[in-house]
Coordinates of C-alpha atoms and ligand atoms in Angstrom, one line a residue:
M21 CA -29.3 106.7 25.5
E22 CA -31.2 104.8 22.7
P23 CA -28.9 103.7 19.9
L24 CA -29.1 106.0 16.8
T25 CA -30.0 103.1 14.5
A26 CA -33.2 102.3 16.6
V27 CA -34.3 106.0 16.5
I28 CA -33.8 106.1 12.7
R29 CA -35.8 102.9 12.2
D30 CA -38.7 104.1 14.4
S31 CA -39.0 107.5 12.7
K32 CA -38.9 105.8 9.3
D33 CA -41.7 103.4 10.4
A34 CA -43.8 106.3 11.5
D35 CA -43.2 108.1 8.2
S36 CA -44.2 105.1 6.1
K37 CA -47.2 105.4 3.9
F38 CA -48.1 101.9 4.9
A39 CA -47.6 102.2 8.7
H40 CA -51.3 101.9 9.2
L41 CA -51.4 98.4 7.7
P42 CA -52.4 95.6 10.1
R43 CA -50.6 92.3 9.7
V44 CA -52.6 89.6 7.9
P45 CA -52.5 86.3 9.8
E46 CA -50.9 83.4 7.9
A47 CA -53.4 80.9 6.4
P48 CA -53.9 78.2 9.0
I49 CA -52.3 75.5 6.8
F50 CA -49.2 77.5 6.2
A51 CA -48.9 78.2 9.9
V52 CA -49.1 74.4 10.5
M53 CA -46.4 73.8 7.9
S54 CA -44.0 76.4 9.4
A55 CA -44.5 74.8 12.8
Y56 CA -43.7 71.4 11.3
K57 CA -40.5 72.6 9.7
N58 CA -39.3 74.1 12.9
D59 CA -40.0 71.1 15.0
P60 CA -36.7 69.2 15.6
S61 CA -38.4 66.0 16.8
P62 CA -37.3 62.8 14.9
V63 CA -40.9 61.4 15.1
K64 CA -42.7 64.5 13.7
L65 CA -45.4 63.7 11.2
N66 CA -46.7 65.9 8.4
L67 CA -50.4 65.3 7.7
G68 CA -51.2 68.9 6.9
M69 CA -50.8 70.3 3.4
G70 CA -52.6 68.3 0.7
V71 CA -49.5 66.9 -1.1
Y72 CA -49.2 63.2 -2.2
R73 CA -46.2 61.5 -0.6
T74 CA -44.7 58.0 -0.9
E75 CA -44.6 55.3 1.7
E76 CA -41.2 56.8 2.7
G77 CA -42.8 60.2 3.2
K78 CA -41.1 61.7 0.2
P79 CA -42.8 64.0 -2.4
F80 CA -43.8 61.8 -5.4
L81 CA -42.6 62.6 -8.9
L82 CA -44.8 60.6 -11.2
P83 CA -42.6 58.5 -13.5
V84 CA -44.8 59.5 -16.5
V85 CA -44.1 63.2 -15.7
R86 CA -40.3 62.5 -15.6
E87 CA -40.6 60.8 -19.0
A88 CA -42.5 63.8 -20.4
E89 CA -39.8 66.2 -19.0
L90 CA -37.1 64.2 -20.8
L91 CA -39.0 64.5 -24.0
L92 CA -39.2 68.3 -23.5
V93 CA -35.6 68.7 -22.6
N94 CA -34.6 66.9 -25.8
D95 CA -36.9 68.9 -28.0
L96 CA -34.5 71.2 -29.8
E97 CA -37.3 73.0 -31.6
A98 CA -38.9 74.2 -28.4
A99 CA -39.0 78.0 -28.3
K100 CA -39.4 80.4 -25.4
D101 CA -41.5 82.9 -27.3
Y102 CA -44.6 84.4 -25.8
I103 CA -47.6 82.2 -26.2
P104 CA -51.3 83.5 -26.6
T105 CA -53.0 84.9 -23.6
T106 CA -55.3 81.9 -23.6
G107 CA -52.3 79.5 -23.3
I108 CA -51.3 76.5 -25.4
A109 CA -54.2 75.6 -27.7
E110 CA -53.6 71.9 -27.6
F111 CA -53.4 71.9 -23.8
N112 CA -56.7 73.6 -23.7
K113 CA -58.3 71.2 -26.1
L114 CA -57.0 68.1 -24.3
S115 CA -57.9 69.5 -20.8
A116 CA -61.5 70.1 -22.0
E117 CA -61.7 66.5 -23.4
L118 CA -60.3 65.1 -20.1
I119 CA -63.0 66.6 -18.0
F120 CA -66.0 66.6 -20.4
G121 CA -65.1 63.5 -22.5
A122 CA -63.9 63.7 -26.1
D123 CA -67.4 62.9 -27.3
S124 CA -69.0 65.8 -25.3
H125 CA -71.7 67.5 -27.3
A126 CA -70.6 70.9 -25.9
I127 CA -67.1 70.3 -27.3
I128 CA -68.3 69.1 -30.7
K129 CA -70.6 72.1 -31.0
N130 CA -67.7 74.5 -30.0
R131 CA -69.7 75.8 -27.0
V132 CA -66.8 75.4 -24.6
V133 CA -64.1 78.0 -24.0
T134 CA -61.0 76.8 -22.3
V135 CA -58.1 79.0 -21.2
Q136 CA -54.9 77.8 -19.6
C137 CA -54.5 79.3 -16.1
L138 CA -52.2 79.2 -13.1
S139 CA -53.4 75.9 -11.7
G140 CA -56.7 75.6 -9.8
T141 CA -56.1 78.8 -7.9
G142 CA -55.6 80.9 -11.0
S143 CA -58.6 79.3 -12.8
L144 CA -60.9 80.0 -9.8
S145 CA -59.6 83.5 -9.5
I146 CA -60.0 84.4 -13.2
G147 CA -63.4 82.8 -13.2
A148 CA -64.5 84.8 -10.2
E149 CA -63.2 88.0 -11.7
F150 CA -65.0 87.3 -15.0
L151 CA -68.3 86.7 -13.1
A152 CA -67.9 89.9 -11.1
R153 CA -67.6 91.8 -14.3
H154 CA -70.2 90.1 -16.4
Y155 CA -72.7 88.1 -14.4
K156 CA -75.9 89.7 -13.0
Q157 CA -75.9 87.9 -9.7
H158 CA -73.1 88.8 -7.3
V159 CA -73.7 86.0 -4.8
V160 CA -71.9 82.7 -4.5
Y161 CA -72.7 79.7 -2.3
I162 CA -69.9 77.6 -1.0
S163 CA -70.1 74.3 0.9
Q164 CA -69.7 74.3 4.7
P165 CA -66.9 73.4 5.1
S166 CA -64.8 73.9 2.0
Y167 CA -61.2 74.4 0.8
E168 CA -60.1 77.3 2.9
N169 CA -59.1 79.5 0.0
H170 CA -62.5 79.2 -1.8
P171 CA -64.2 82.3 -0.2
N172 CA -61.2 84.5 -1.0
F173 CA -61.5 84.2 -4.8
F174 CA -65.0 85.6 -4.7
I175 CA -64.5 88.1 -1.8
R176 CA -61.6 89.7 -3.7
A177 CA -63.7 89.9 -6.9
G178 CA -66.5 91.7 -4.9
I179 CA -68.9 88.7 -4.9
A180 CA -70.8 88.1 -1.6
V181 CA -70.1 84.6 -0.1
N182 CA -72.8 82.4 1.5
T183 CA -72.6 78.8 2.5
Y184 CA -74.7 75.8 2.0
R185 CA -74.9 72.9 4.4
Y186 CA -72.7 69.9 3.3
Y187 CA -71.2 67.9 6.1
D188 CA -73.1 66.2 8.8
P189 CA -70.8 65.8 11.9
E190 CA -73.2 63.2 13.3
T191 CA -72.8 60.7 10.4
H192 CA -69.5 62.1 9.1
G193 CA -71.3 62.0 5.7
L194 CA -73.3 64.2 3.5
D195 CA -76.1 66.4 4.9
F196 CA -78.0 66.0 1.7
Q197 CA -81.3 67.4 3.0
G198 CA -79.5 70.5 4.4
L199 CA -77.7 71.0 1.1
L200 CA -81.0 70.8 -0.9
E201 CA -82.8 73.1 1.5
D202 CA -80.0 75.7 1.3
L203 CA -79.7 75.7 -2.4
N204 CA -83.5 75.8 -2.7
S205 CA -83.6 79.0 -0.7
A206 CA -80.6 80.7 -2.5
P207 CA -81.6 83.7 -4.6
Q208 CA -82.4 82.8 -8.3
G209 CA -79.3 82.8 -10.4
S210 CA -76.8 82.5 -7.5
I211 CA -73.4 81.0 -8.3
V212 CA -72.8 77.7 -6.6
L213 CA -69.3 76.4 -6.1
L214 CA -69.2 72.6 -6.3
Q215 CA -66.3 70.2 -5.9
A216 CA -66.3 67.7 -8.7
C217 CA -64.9 64.8 -6.6
G218 CA -62.7 64.1 -3.6
H219 CA -64.2 67.0 -1.6
N220 CA -61.7 69.0 0.4
P221 CA -61.6 68.9 3.4
T222 CA -64.4 66.3 4.1
G223 CA -63.7 63.4 1.7
V224 CA -67.4 63.2 1.3
D225 CA -68.9 63.2 -2.2
P226 CA -72.6 63.0 -3.3
T227 CA -73.5 59.8 -5.1
L228 CA -74.3 60.1 -8.8
Q229 CA -78.1 59.9 -8.0
Q230 CA -77.7 62.7 -5.5
W231 CA -75.7 64.8 -8.1
E232 CA -78.7 64.3 -10.4
V233 CA -81.1 65.7 -7.8
I234 CA -78.7 68.6 -7.2
R235 CA -78.6 69.3 -10.9
Q236 CA -82.3 69.3 -11.3
L237 CA -82.8 71.6 -8.4
M238 CA -80.0 74.0 -9.6
R239 CA -81.3 74.1 -13.2
S240 CA -84.9 74.7 -12.0
K241 CA -83.7 77.7 -9.9
E242 CA -81.3 78.9 -12.6
L243 CA -78.3 78.6 -10.2
L244 CA -75.0 78.8 -12.0
P245 CA -72.7 75.8 -11.3
F246 CA -69.0 76.5 -10.9
F247 CA -67.1 73.2 -10.5
D248 CA -63.7 73.0 -8.9
S249 CA -62.0 69.8 -10.2
A250 CA -58.7 69.3 -8.3
Y251 CA -58.7 65.5 -7.7
Q252 CA -59.9 63.9 -11.0
G253 CA -58.6 60.3 -10.9
L254 CA -57.6 60.5 -7.2
V255 CA -61.0 59.2 -5.9
S256 CA -61.9 56.1 -7.9
G257 CA -58.6 55.8 -9.7
N258 CA -60.6 56.2 -13.0
L259 CA -60.5 59.6 -14.8
E260 CA -63.8 59.0 -16.5
E261 CA -65.7 58.0 -13.4
D262 CA -64.3 61.0 -11.4
A263 CA -65.7 63.4 -14.1
Q264 CA -69.3 62.1 -13.9
S265 CA -70.6 64.9 -11.8
V266 CA -69.4 67.6 -14.2
R267 CA -70.5 65.6 -17.3
L268 CA -74.0 65.3 -15.8
F269 CA -74.3 69.1 -15.7
V270 CA -72.8 69.6 -19.1
A271 CA -75.0 67.0 -20.8
D272 CA -78.2 69.0 -20.1
G273 CA -77.0 71.8 -22.4
G274 CA -76.9 74.4 -19.6
E275 CA -74.1 76.8 -18.8
C276 CA -71.3 75.8 -16.4
F277 CA -67.9 76.9 -15.1
I278 CA -65.1 74.4 -14.4
A279 CA -61.7 75.1 -12.8
Q280 CA -59.2 72.2 -13.4
S281 CA -55.9 71.6 -11.6
Y282 CA -53.0 69.3 -12.3
S283 CA -51.3 69.9 -9.0
K284 CA -52.4 66.8 -7.2
T285 CA -53.3 64.6 -10.2
M286 CA -49.9 64.9 -11.9
G287 CA -47.9 66.0 -8.9
L288 CA -47.2 69.3 -10.6
Y289 CA -47.8 71.6 -7.6
A290 CA -44.9 73.9 -8.3
E291 CA -45.5 74.3 -12.0
R292 CA -49.0 75.9 -11.6
V293 CA -50.9 74.1 -14.4
G294 CA -54.6 74.3 -14.7
A295 CA -57.5 75.4 -17.0
L296 CA -60.7 77.3 -16.7
S297 CA -63.5 76.2 -19.0
I298 CA -66.8 78.0 -19.5
V299 CA -69.6 76.0 -21.2
C300 CA -71.8 78.3 -23.1
K301 CA -75.2 77.9 -24.8
T302 CA -73.9 78.7 -28.3
E303 CA -70.6 79.0 -30.2
E304 CA -71.2 82.7 -30.8
V305 CA -71.5 83.4 -27.1
A306 CA -68.5 81.2 -26.4
C307 CA -66.4 83.4 -28.8
R308 CA -67.4 86.6 -27.0
V309 CA -66.8 85.0 -23.6
E310 CA -63.3 84.0 -24.7
S311 CA -62.5 87.6 -25.8
Q312 CA -63.7 88.8 -22.4
L313 CA -61.6 86.2 -20.6
K314 CA -58.5 87.5 -22.5
D315 CA -59.4 91.0 -21.2
V316 CA -59.3 89.7 -17.6
I317 CA -56.1 87.7 -18.1
S318 CA -54.1 90.1 -20.1
P319 CA -53.5 92.8 -17.4
T320 CA -53.1 90.1 -14.8
Y321 CA -50.1 88.1 -16.2
F322 CA -50.4 88.6 -20.0
T323 CA -49.7 85.0 -20.9
P324 CA -49.4 81.8 -18.9
P325 CA -46.1 79.8 -18.4
V326 CA -45.3 77.1 -20.9
Y327 CA -43.3 74.4 -19.1
G328 CA -45.8 72.7 -16.9
A329 CA -48.6 72.8 -19.5
S330 CA -46.2 71.3 -22.0
I331 CA -45.6 68.3 -19.6
V332 CA -49.4 67.8 -19.3
T333 CA -49.9 68.2 -23.1
A334 CA -47.2 65.6 -23.8
I335 CA -48.9 63.1 -21.5
L336 CA -52.5 63.7 -22.7
R337 CA -51.7 63.6 -26.4
N338 CA -49.8 60.3 -26.3
R339 CA -51.9 57.2 -25.9
E340 CA -49.2 55.2 -24.1
M341 CA -48.2 57.9 -21.7
Y342 CA -51.9 58.6 -21.0
S343 CA -52.5 55.0 -20.0
Q344 CA -49.3 55.0 -17.9
W345 CA -50.6 58.1 -16.1
N346 CA -53.9 56.2 -15.4
S347 CA -52.0 53.3 -14.0
E348 CA -49.9 55.6 -11.8
L349 CA -53.1 57.3 -10.5
K350 CA -54.5 53.9 -9.7
A351 CA -51.4 53.0 -7.7
M352 CA -51.6 56.3 -5.8
I353 CA -55.3 55.8 -4.9
E354 CA -54.7 52.2 -3.9
R355 CA -52.1 53.4 -1.4
L356 CA -54.6 55.9 0.0
I357 CA -57.3 53.2 0.3
N358 CA -54.8 50.9 2.1
M359 CA -53.9 53.7 4.5
R360 CA -57.5 54.2 5.3
K361 CA -58.0 50.5 6.1
H362 CA -54.8 50.3 8.1
L363 CA -55.7 53.3 10.2
F364 CA -59.2 52.1 10.8
D365 CA -58.1 48.6 11.8
A366 CA -55.4 49.9 14.1
L367 CA -57.9 52.2 15.9
C368 CA -60.4 49.3 16.3
D369 CA -57.6 47.0 17.5
K370 CA -56.5 49.5 20.1
G371 CA -60.1 50.0 21.2
T372 CA -60.1 53.7 20.8
P373 CA -63.6 54.9 21.8
G374 CA -65.8 56.1 19.0
D375 CA -67.0 55.0 15.6
W376 CA -64.2 55.4 13.1
S377 CA -65.9 53.9 10.1
H378 CA -65.9 57.2 8.3
I379 CA -62.1 56.7 7.8
V380 CA -62.9 54.0 5.3
S381 CA -66.2 55.4 3.9
Q382 CA -64.7 58.9 3.1
V383 CA -62.9 59.1 -0.3
G384 CA -59.9 60.7 -2.0
M385 CA -56.9 62.2 -0.2
Y386 CA -58.6 63.4 3.0
T387 CA -60.2 62.1 6.1
F388 CA -62.2 64.6 8.1
S389 CA -61.4 62.9 11.4
G390 CA -63.9 64.6 13.7
L391 CA -61.0 65.5 16.0
S392 CA -61.6 68.9 17.6
E393 CA -59.1 71.9 17.3
E394 CA -58.1 71.2 21.0
Q395 CA -57.4 67.6 20.3
V396 CA -55.4 68.5 17.2
A397 CA -53.4 71.0 19.3
F398 CA -52.8 68.2 21.9
M399 CA -51.6 65.8 19.2
T400 CA -49.2 68.4 17.9
K401 CA -47.8 69.3 21.3
E402 CA -47.4 65.8 22.7
Y403 CA -46.9 63.7 19.6
H404 CA -45.5 66.1 17.0
I405 CA -48.2 65.3 14.6
Y406 CA -49.3 68.2 12.3
L407 CA -52.7 68.5 10.7
S408 CA -55.2 71.2 9.8
P409 CA -56.8 72.7 12.9
D410 CA -60.2 71.4 11.5
G411 CA -59.1 67.8 12.0
R412 CA -58.5 67.1 8.3
I413 CA -55.9 64.3 7.8
N414 CA -54.0 64.1 4.6
M415 CA -54.0 60.3 4.1
A416 CA -51.2 60.6 1.5
G417 CA -48.9 61.8 4.3
L418 CA -49.3 58.6 6.2
S419 CA -47.5 55.2 5.8
A420 CA -47.6 51.8 7.3
K421 CA -44.7 52.8 9.5
T422 CA -46.3 55.9 10.9
V423 CA -49.9 54.6 11.5
P424 CA -49.1 53.3 15.0
H425 CA -47.8 56.7 16.1
L426 CA -50.9 58.4 14.8
V427 CA -53.1 55.8 16.5
D428 CA -51.4 56.4 19.8
A429 CA -51.9 60.2 19.4
I430 CA -55.6 59.9 18.5
H431 CA -56.2 57.4 21.3
A432 CA -54.6 59.7 23.9
A433 CA -56.5 62.8 22.5
V434 CA -59.8 61.0 22.6
A435 CA -59.1 59.5 26.1
R436 CA -58.5 62.9 27.5
N437 CA -62.0 63.8 26.3
I438 CA -61.1 67.3 25.3
Ligands
PLP16 C1 -60.4 71.8 -3.8 C2 -59.2 72.5 -4.2 N1 -59.2 73.4 -5.2 C3 -58.2 74.1 -5.6 C4 -56.9 73.9 -4.9 C5 -55.8 74.8 -5.4 O1 -54.7 74.1 -5.8 P1 -53.8 74.5 -7.0 O2 -53.8 76.0 -7.1 O3 -52.4 74.0 -6.7 O4 -54.4 73.9 -8.2 C6 -56.8 73.0 -3.9 C7 -55.6 72.8 -3.2 O5 -55.5 72.1 -2.2 C8 -58.0 72.3 -3.5 O6 -58.0 71.3 -2.6

């Protein structure tokens, strides 16, 4: 006879108002991370999730962030009251200046609305919801490929998602012609999601000249730019240089959305710090847009959290801490560039078949290796190396010590010709 507990559980399941729900599969990157955690191998290597790690493979707490935290802990005046729905005003001002430049015409003319949001994700989500409510064209174009969560913000908001060509697997570089053709045939007024720098997952960015051509095309077709800036400073090591694409679009006086994240650039992943800026044509429109943003945010989480944004504000407002942050970013990117060179040299030395020069020509945190899903699965099974199924390698997960292991795995995967 079946035990009573099992019968009770089954009948309760059948009675549930949610029994019809199918299970949503885990996002591929989280599935990779769970598999990594459960792997007991001492040689396992985590090159999946986009998190910056040290040479020792440890999460990196930026010294300047630690300093800012100490300042906050010792600030006896700090209160835990509610803050405005739009967040900390000084954080918003400094975030806008960081991405647009303090001398930006749009800032000087009060045409920019900036609201503190829950990191890049929250900024993209609030931006998508705002567009769904208030923008005439419910179509967004996203690069192919792109950050895996990008389509979800827009799908949830009821905006149709299309793609534009971006990556050329032959050259491992930009498919510039394809990109222009696809944007040119997008319906007038479509939203276009662009990554400001350090494109995830490809590590391929347009040159400044190419950005200018993209800008001209987009403005001529009245396409609405929505920038995602998650890696400012982690490409060139220079915060100004990595903001050039955005600044080019803002300088022409046109409208523009920008989602900023401090997860990678200050290592504040868990604190959820970011900002959404909307550049408007006039100050009057900007005021109305801000009121509507409050209307989106208020029923979502009422007001954003203070702690992480206070860390960022402390760093951005203080000249010395700001320049210390710049130096730390430079050291981070130098380590990434070294890892690229190291991996490339080691593959060449081993004589692994193929052209691996894209490892050094791609930029930022990621290498889009060109390894197939089957090759990645083989490397995981046989070498305990975990990366995204699309072959994206988080270069910040690699160290001089682990390069040989990765090279052995790539060599074996390529040799099997799968
Ligand atoms: C391009 C891009 N945008 C946004 C995000 C979201 O990150 P967060 O919500 O931590 O800012 C990521 C994370 O990997 C990303 O790569």
